[in-house]
PDB file of C-alpha atoms and ligand atoms in Angstrom:
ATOM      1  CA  UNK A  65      14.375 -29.591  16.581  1.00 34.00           C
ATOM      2  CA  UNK A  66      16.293 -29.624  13.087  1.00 37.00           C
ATOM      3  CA  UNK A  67      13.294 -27.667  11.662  1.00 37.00           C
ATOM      4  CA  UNK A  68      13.839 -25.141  14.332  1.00 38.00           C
ATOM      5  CA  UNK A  69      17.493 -24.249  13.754  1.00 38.00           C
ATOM      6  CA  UNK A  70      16.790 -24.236  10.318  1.00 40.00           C
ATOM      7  CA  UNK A  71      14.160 -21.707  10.362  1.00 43.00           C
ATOM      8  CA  UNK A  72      16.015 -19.323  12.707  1.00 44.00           C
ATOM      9  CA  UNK A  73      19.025 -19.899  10.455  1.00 46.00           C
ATOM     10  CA  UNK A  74      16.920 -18.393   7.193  1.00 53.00           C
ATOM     11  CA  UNK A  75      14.364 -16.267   9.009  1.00 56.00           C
ATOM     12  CA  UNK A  76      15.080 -14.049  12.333  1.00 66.00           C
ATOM     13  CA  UNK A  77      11.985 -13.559  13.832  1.00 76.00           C
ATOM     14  CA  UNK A  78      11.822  -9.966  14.857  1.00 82.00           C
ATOM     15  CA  UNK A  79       9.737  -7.390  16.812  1.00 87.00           C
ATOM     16  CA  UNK A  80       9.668  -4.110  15.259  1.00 89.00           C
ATOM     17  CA  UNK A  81       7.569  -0.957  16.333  1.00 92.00           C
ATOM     18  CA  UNK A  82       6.380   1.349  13.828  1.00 92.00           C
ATOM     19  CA  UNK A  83       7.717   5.232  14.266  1.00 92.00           C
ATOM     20  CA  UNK A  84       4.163   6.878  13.493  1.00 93.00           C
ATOM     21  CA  UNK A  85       1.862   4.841  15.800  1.00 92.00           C
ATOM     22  CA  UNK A  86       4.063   3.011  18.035  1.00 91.00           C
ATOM     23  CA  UNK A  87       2.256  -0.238  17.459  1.00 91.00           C
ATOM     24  CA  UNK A  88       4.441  -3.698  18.049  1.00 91.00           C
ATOM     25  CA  UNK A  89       4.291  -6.734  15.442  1.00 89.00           C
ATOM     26  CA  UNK A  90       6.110 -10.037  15.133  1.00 85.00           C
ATOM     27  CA  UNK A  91       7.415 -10.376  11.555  1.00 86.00           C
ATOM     28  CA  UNK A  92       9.585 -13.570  10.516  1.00 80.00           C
ATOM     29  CA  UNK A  93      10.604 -11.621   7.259  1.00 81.00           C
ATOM     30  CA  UNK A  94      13.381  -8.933   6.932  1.00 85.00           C
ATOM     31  CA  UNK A  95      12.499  -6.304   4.982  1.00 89.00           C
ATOM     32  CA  UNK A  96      14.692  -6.979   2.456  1.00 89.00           C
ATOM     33  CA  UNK A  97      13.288 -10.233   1.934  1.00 85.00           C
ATOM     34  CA  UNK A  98       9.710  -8.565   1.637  1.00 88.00           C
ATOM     35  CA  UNK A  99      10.890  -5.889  -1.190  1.00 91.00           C
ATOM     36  CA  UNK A 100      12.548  -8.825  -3.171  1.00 87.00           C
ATOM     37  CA  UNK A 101       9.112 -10.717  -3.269  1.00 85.00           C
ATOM     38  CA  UNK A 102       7.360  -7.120  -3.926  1.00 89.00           C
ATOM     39  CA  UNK A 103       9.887  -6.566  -6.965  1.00 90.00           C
ATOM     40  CA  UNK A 104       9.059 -10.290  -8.007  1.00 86.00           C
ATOM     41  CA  UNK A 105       5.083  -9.629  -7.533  1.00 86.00           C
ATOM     42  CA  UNK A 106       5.855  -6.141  -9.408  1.00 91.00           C
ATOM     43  CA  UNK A 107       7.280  -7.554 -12.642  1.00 90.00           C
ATOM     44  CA  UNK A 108       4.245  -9.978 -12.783  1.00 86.00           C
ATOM     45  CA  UNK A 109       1.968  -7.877 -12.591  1.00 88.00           C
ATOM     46  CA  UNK A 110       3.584  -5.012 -14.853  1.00 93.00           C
ATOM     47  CA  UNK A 111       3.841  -8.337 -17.811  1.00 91.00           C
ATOM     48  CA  UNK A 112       0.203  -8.780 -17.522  1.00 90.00           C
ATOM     49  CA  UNK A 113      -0.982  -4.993 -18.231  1.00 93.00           C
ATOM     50  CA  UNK A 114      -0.767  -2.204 -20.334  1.00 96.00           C
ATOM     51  CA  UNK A 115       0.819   0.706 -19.223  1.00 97.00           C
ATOM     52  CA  UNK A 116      -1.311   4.212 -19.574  1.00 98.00           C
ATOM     53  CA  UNK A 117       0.081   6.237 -22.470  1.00 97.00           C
ATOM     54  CA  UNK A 118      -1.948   9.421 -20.642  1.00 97.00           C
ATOM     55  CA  UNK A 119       1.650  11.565 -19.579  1.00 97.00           C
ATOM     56  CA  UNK A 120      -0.324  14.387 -17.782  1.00 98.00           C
ATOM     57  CA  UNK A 121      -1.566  11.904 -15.166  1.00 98.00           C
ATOM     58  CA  UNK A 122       1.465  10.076 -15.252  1.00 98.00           C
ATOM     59  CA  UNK A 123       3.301  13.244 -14.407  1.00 98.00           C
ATOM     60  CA  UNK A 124       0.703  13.790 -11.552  1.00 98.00           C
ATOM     61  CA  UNK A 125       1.005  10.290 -10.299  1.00 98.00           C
ATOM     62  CA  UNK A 126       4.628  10.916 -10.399  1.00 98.00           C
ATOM     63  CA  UNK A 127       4.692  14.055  -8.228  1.00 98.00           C
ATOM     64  CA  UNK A 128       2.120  13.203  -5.555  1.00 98.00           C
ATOM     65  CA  UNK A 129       4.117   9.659  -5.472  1.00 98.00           C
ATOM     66  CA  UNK A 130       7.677  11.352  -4.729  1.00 98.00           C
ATOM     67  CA  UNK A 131       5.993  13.541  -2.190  1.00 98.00           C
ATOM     68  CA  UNK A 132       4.164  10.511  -0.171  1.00 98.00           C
ATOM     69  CA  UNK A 133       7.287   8.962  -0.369  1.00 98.00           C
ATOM     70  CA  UNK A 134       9.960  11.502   1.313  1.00 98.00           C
ATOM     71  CA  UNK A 135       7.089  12.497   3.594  1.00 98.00           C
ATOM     72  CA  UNK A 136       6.898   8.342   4.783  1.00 98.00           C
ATOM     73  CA  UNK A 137      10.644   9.201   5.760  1.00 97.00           C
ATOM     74  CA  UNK A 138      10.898   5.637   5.139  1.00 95.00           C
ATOM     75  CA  UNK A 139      14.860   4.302   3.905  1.00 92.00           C
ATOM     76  CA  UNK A 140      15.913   1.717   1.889  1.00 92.00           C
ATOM     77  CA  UNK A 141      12.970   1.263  -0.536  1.00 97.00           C
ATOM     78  CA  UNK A 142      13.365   1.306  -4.332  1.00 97.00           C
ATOM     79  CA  UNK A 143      10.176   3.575  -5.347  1.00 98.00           C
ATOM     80  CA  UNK A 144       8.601   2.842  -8.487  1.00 98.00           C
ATOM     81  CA  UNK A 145       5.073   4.950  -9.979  1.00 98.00           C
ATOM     82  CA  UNK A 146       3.068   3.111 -12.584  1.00 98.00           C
ATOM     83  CA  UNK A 147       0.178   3.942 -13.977  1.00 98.00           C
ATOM     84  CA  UNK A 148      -1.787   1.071 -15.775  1.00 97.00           C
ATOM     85  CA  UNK A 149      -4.798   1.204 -18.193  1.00 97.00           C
ATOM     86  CA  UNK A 150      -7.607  -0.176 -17.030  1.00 94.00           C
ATOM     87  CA  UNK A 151     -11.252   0.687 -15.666  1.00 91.00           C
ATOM     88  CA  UNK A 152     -10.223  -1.016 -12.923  1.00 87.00           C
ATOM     89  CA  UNK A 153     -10.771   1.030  -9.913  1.00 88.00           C
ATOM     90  CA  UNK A 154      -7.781   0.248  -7.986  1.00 88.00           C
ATOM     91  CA  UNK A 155      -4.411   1.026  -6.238  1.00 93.00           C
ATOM     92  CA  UNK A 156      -1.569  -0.565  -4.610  1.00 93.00           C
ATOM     93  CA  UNK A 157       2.262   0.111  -3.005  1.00 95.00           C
ATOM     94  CA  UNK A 158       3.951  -3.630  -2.538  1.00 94.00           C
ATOM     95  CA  UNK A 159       7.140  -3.636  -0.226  1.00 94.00           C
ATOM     96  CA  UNK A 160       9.996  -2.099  -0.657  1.00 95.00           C
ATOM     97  CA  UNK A 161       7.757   0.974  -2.686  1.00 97.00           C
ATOM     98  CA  UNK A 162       6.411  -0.735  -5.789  1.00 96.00           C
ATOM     99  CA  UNK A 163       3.227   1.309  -6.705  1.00 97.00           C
ATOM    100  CA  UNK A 164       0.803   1.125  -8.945  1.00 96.00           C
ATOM    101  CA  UNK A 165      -2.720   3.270  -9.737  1.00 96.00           C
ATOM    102  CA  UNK A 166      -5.454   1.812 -12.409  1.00 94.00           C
ATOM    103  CA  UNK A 167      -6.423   4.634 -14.389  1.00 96.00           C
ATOM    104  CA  UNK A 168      -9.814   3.624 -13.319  1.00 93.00           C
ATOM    105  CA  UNK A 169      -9.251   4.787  -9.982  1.00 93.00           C
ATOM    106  CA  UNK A 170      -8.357   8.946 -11.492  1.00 94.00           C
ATOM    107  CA  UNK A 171     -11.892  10.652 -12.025  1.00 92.00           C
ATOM    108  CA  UNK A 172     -12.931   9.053  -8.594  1.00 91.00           C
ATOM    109  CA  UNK A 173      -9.954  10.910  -6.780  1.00 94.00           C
ATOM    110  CA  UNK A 174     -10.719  14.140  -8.549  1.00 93.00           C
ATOM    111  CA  UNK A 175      -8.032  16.066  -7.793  1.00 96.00           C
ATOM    112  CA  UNK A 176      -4.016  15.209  -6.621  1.00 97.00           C
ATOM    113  CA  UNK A 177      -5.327  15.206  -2.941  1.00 97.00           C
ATOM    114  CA  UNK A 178      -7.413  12.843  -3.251  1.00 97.00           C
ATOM    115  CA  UNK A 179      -4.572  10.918  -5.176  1.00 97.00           C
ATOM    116  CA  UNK A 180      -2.110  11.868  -2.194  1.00 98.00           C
ATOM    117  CA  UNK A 181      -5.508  10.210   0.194  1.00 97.00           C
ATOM    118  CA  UNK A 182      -4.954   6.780  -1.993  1.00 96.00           C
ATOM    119  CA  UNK A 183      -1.344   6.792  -2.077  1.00 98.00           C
ATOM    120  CA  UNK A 184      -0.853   7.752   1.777  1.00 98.00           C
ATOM    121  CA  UNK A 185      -2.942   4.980   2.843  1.00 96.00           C
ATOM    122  CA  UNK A 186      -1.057   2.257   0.497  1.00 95.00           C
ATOM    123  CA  UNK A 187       2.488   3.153   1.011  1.00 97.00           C
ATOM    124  CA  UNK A 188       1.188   3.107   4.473  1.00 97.00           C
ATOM    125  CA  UNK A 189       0.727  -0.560   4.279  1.00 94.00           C
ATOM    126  CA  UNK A 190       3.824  -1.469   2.876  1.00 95.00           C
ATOM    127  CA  UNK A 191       6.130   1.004   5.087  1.00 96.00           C
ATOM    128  CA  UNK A 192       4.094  -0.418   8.125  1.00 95.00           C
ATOM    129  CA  UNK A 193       5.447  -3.376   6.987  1.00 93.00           C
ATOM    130  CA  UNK A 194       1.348  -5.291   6.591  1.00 91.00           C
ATOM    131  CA  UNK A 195       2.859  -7.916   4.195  1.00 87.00           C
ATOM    132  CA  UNK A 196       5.475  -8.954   6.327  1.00 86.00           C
ATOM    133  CA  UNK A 197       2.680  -9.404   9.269  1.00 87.00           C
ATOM    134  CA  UNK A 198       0.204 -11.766   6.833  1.00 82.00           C
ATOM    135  CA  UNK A 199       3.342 -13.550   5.815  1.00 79.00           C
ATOM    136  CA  UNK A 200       3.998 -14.310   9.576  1.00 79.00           C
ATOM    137  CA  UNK A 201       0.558 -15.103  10.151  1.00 77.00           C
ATOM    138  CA  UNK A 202      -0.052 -17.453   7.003  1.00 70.00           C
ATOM    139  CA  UNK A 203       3.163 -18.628   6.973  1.00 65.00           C
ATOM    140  CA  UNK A 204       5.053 -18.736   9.651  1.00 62.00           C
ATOM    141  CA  UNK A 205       5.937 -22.362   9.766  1.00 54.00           C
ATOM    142  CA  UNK A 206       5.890 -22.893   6.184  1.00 59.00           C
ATOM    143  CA  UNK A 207       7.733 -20.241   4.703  1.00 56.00           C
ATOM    144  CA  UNK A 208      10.338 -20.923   7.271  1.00 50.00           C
ATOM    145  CA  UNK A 209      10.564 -25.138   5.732  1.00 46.00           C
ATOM    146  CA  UNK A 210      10.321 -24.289   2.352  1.00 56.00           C
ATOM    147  CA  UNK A 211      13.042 -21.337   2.224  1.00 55.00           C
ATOM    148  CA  UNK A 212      12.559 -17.786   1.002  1.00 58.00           C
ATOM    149  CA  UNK A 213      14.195 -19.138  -2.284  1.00 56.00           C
ATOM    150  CA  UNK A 214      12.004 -21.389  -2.986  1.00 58.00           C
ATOM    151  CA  UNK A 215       9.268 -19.090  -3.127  1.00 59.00           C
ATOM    152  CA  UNK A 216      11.403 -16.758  -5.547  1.00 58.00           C
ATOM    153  CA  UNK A 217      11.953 -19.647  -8.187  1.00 61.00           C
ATOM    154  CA  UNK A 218       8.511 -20.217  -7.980  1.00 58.00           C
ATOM    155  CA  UNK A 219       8.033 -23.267  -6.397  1.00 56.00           C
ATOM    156  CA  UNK A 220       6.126 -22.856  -3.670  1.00 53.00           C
ATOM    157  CA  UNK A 221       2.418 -24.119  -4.058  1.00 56.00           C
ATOM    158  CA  UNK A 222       0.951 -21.356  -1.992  1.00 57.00           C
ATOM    159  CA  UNK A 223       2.849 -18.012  -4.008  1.00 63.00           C
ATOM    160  CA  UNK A 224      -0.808 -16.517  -5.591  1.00 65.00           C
ATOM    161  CA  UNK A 225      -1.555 -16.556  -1.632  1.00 65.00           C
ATOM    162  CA  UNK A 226       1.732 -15.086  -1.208  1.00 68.00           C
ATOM    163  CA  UNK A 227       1.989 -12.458  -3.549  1.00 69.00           C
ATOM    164  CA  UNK A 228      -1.893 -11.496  -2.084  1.00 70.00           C
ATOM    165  CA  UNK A 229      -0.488 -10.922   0.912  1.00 71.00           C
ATOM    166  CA  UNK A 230       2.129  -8.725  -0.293  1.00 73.00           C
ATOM    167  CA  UNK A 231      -0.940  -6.318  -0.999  1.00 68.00           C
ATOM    168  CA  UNK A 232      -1.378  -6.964  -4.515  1.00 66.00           C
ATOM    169  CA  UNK A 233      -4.749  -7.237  -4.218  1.00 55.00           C
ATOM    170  CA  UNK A 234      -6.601  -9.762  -6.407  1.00 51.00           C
ATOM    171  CA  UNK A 235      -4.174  -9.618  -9.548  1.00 50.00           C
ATOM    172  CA  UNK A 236      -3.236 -13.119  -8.948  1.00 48.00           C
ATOM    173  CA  UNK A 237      -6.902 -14.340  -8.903  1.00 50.00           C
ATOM    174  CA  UNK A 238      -6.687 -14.826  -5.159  1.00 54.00           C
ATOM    175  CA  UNK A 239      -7.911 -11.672  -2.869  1.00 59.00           C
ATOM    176  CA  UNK A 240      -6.381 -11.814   0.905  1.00 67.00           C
ATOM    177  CA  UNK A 241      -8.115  -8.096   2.466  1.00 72.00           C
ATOM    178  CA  UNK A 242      -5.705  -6.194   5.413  1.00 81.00           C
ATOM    179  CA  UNK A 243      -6.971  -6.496   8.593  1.00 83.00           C
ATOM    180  CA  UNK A 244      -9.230  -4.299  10.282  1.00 86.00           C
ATOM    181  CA  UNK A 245      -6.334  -3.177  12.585  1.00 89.00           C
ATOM    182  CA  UNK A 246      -4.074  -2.832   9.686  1.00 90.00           C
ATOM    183  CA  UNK A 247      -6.541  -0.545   7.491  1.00 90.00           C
ATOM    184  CA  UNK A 248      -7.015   1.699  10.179  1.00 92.00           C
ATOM    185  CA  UNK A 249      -3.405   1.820  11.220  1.00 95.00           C
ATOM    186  CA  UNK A 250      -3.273   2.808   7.431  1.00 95.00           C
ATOM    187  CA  UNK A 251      -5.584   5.134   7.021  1.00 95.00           C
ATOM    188  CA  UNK A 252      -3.785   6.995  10.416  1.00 96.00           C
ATOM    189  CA  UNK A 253      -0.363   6.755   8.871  1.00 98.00           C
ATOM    190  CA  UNK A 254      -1.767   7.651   5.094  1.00 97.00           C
ATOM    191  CA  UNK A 255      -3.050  11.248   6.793  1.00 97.00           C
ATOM    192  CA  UNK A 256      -0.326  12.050   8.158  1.00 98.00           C
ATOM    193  CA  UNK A 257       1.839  11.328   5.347  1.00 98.00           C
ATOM    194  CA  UNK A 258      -0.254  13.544   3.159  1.00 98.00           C
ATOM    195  CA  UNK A 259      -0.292  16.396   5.681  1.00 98.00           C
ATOM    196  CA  UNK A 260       3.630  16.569   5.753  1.00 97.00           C
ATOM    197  CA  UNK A 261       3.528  15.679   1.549  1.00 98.00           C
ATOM    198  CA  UNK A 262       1.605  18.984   1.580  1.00 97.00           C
ATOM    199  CA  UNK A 263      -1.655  17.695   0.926  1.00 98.00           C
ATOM    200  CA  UNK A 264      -5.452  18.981   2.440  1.00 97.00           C
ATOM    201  CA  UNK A 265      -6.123  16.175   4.755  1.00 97.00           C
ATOM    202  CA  UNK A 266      -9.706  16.801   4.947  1.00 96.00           C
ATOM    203  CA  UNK A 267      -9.162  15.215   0.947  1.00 96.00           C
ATOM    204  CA  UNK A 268      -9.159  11.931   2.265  1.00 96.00           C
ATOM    205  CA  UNK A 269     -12.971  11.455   4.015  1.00 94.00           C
ATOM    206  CA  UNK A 270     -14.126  13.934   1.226  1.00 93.00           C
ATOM    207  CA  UNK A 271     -12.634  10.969  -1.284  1.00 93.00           C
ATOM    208  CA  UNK A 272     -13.868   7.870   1.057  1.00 90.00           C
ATOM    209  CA  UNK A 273     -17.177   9.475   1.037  1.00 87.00           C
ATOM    210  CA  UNK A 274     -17.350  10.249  -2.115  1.00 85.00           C
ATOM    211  CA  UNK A 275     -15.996   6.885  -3.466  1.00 82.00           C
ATOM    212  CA  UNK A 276     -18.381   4.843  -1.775  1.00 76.00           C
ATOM    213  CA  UNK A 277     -21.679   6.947  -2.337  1.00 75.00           C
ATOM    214  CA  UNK A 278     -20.683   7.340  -6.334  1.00 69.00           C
ATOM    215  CA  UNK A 279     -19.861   3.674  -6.796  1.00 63.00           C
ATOM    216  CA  UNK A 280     -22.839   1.708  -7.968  1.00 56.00           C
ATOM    217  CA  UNK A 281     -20.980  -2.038  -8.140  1.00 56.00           C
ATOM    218  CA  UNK A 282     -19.155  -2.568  -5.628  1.00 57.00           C
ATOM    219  CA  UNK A 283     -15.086  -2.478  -6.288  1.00 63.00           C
ATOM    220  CA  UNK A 284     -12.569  -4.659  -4.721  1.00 67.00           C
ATOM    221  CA  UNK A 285     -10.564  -1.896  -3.584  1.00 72.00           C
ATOM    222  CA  UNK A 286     -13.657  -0.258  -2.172  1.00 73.00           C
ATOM    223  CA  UNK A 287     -14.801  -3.645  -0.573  1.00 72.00           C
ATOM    224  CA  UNK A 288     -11.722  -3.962   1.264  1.00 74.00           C
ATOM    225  CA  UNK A 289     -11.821  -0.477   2.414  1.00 78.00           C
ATOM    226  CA  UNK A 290     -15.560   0.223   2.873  1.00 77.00           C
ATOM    227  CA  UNK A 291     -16.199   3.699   4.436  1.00 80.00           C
ATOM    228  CA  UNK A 292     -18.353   2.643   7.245  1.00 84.00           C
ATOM    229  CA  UNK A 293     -19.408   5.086   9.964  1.00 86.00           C
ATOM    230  CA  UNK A 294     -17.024   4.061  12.511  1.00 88.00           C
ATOM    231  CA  UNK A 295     -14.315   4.878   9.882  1.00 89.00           C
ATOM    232  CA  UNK A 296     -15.368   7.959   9.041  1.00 91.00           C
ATOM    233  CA  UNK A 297     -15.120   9.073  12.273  1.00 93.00           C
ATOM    234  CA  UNK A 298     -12.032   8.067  13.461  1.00 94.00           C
ATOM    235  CA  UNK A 299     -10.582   9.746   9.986  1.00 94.00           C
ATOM    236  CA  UNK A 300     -12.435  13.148  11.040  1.00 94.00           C
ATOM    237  CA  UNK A 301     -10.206  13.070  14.494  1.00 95.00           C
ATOM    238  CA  UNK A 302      -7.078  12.093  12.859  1.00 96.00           C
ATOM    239  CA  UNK A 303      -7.912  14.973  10.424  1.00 97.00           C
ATOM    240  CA  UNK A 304      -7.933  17.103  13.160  1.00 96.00           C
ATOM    241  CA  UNK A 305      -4.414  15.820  14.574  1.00 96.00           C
ATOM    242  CA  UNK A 306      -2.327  16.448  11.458  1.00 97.00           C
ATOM    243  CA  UNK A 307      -3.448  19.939  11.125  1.00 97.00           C
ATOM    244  CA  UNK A 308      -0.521  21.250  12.969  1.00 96.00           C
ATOM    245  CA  UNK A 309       1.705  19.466  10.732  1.00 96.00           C
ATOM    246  CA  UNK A 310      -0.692  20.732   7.548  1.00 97.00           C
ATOM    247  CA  UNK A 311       0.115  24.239   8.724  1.00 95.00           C
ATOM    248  CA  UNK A 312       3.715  23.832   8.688  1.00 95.00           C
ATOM    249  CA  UNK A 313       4.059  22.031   5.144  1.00 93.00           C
ATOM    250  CA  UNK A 314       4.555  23.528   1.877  1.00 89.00           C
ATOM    251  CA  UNK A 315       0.539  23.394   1.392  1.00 88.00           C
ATOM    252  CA  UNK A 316      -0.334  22.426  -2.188  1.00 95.00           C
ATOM    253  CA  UNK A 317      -3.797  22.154  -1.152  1.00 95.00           C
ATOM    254  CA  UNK A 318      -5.984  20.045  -3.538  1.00 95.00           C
ATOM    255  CA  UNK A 319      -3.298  20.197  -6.178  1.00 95.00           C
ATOM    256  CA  UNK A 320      -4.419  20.287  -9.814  1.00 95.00           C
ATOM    257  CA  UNK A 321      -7.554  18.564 -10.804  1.00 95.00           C
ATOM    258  CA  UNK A 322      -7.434  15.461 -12.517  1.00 93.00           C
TER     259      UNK A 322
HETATM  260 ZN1   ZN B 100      -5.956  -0.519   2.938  1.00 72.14          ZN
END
């Protein structure tokens, strides 16, 4: 019973509904809670890699990352656009709007919508609030013992886990893929975001496609978000349902190419 008052007393479990789809989760985490440990996962990460020194893609980055941003109409997150060296072919947004592209990832996109296809779909994530859900789900009891300052010193035994679930991917040697629900709740929420950034939706099954057919070895950002049939589909129709809002955005098209 003392365990139960004192996770209520740190942690007020909370249903929230998300204003694009209208889907329901249970999240023991406030937001503000999630950005702090998406700063904290940020900094790590950022300490263990070299920045890209490559300003014309920076710039780009830059500009297709404000954009996805106002269009997520999200408040209260402190955006950040980095863009680290690396053949990696990867891409992240933590919570609270920490984002990061692998300069690996660039000739793949080909142009800025294919960029705005990557970004829409991470920022997606975190403003759908998918770390705060996996948190919950892993950690529900735990997190709610062992205090939400514990795992900010660094003490908790479980924080590569943790910081995985923020959406960090496998930079902490420990790889923790969305769920099925959650990608495709992404992918939704990513096309719509690029349609009112001013993006060409149709960019983002041209890039899926494109991705997973050019790819010889398999990447871990394209293993967690294989383009399987049933995906490609379901992006087609949403394609179809943000063309209104396309038509009505300041249309940069395909942007510049990369
Ligand atoms: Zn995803």
């Amino acid at each position: 019973m003392r365990a139960f008052t004192f996770s209520f007393a740190l942690f007020l479990v909370s249903c929230v509904t998300n204003p694009e789809t209208g889907s329901q989760a249970i999240i023991v985490t406030s937001s503000e809670q999630e950005a702090a440990l998406g700063d904290r996962a940020f900094q790590e990460i950022l300490s263990k890699e070299r920045l890209s020194t490559n300003r014309r893609w920076q710039g780009i980055l830059e500009r297709v990352g404000k954009r996805i941003a106002e269009a997520s109409r999200v408040d209260g997150f402190n955006w950040e656009f980095r863009l680290i060296e690396s053949k990696t072919q990867n891409a992240f947004c933590l919570p609270g709007g920490k984002v990061a592209f692998y300069t690996g990832i660039f000739p793949a996109a080909v142009n800025e919508a294919g960029l705005a296809a990557i970004m829409g779909h991470e920022v997606a994530h975190a403003t759908a609030r998918h770390a705060g859900q996996r948190i919950t789900l892993a950690f529900g009891t735990e997190i709610a013992f062992e205090g939400l300052n514990a795992i900010l010193d660094g003490k908790l035994k479980d924080r590569p886990l943790l910081f995985a679930a923020l959406g960090a991917g496998t930079m902490l040697g420990v790889s923790l893929p969305f769920s099925r629900a959650q990608e495709s709740e992404a992918d939704k929420i990513g096309l719509i975001y690029m349609a009112r950034a001013g993006y060409d939706p149709h960019q983002a099954p041209a890039f899926w496609e494109k991705f997973g057919a050019a790819s010889s070895q398999m990447p871990k950002f394209l293993s967690s978000h294989p383009p399987s049939d049933e995906r490609m589909r379901a992006l087609g129709e949403q394609v179809e349902s943000v063309l209104g809002t396309y038509q009505s955005s300041p249309k940069y098209g395909t942007g510049e190419v990369l």
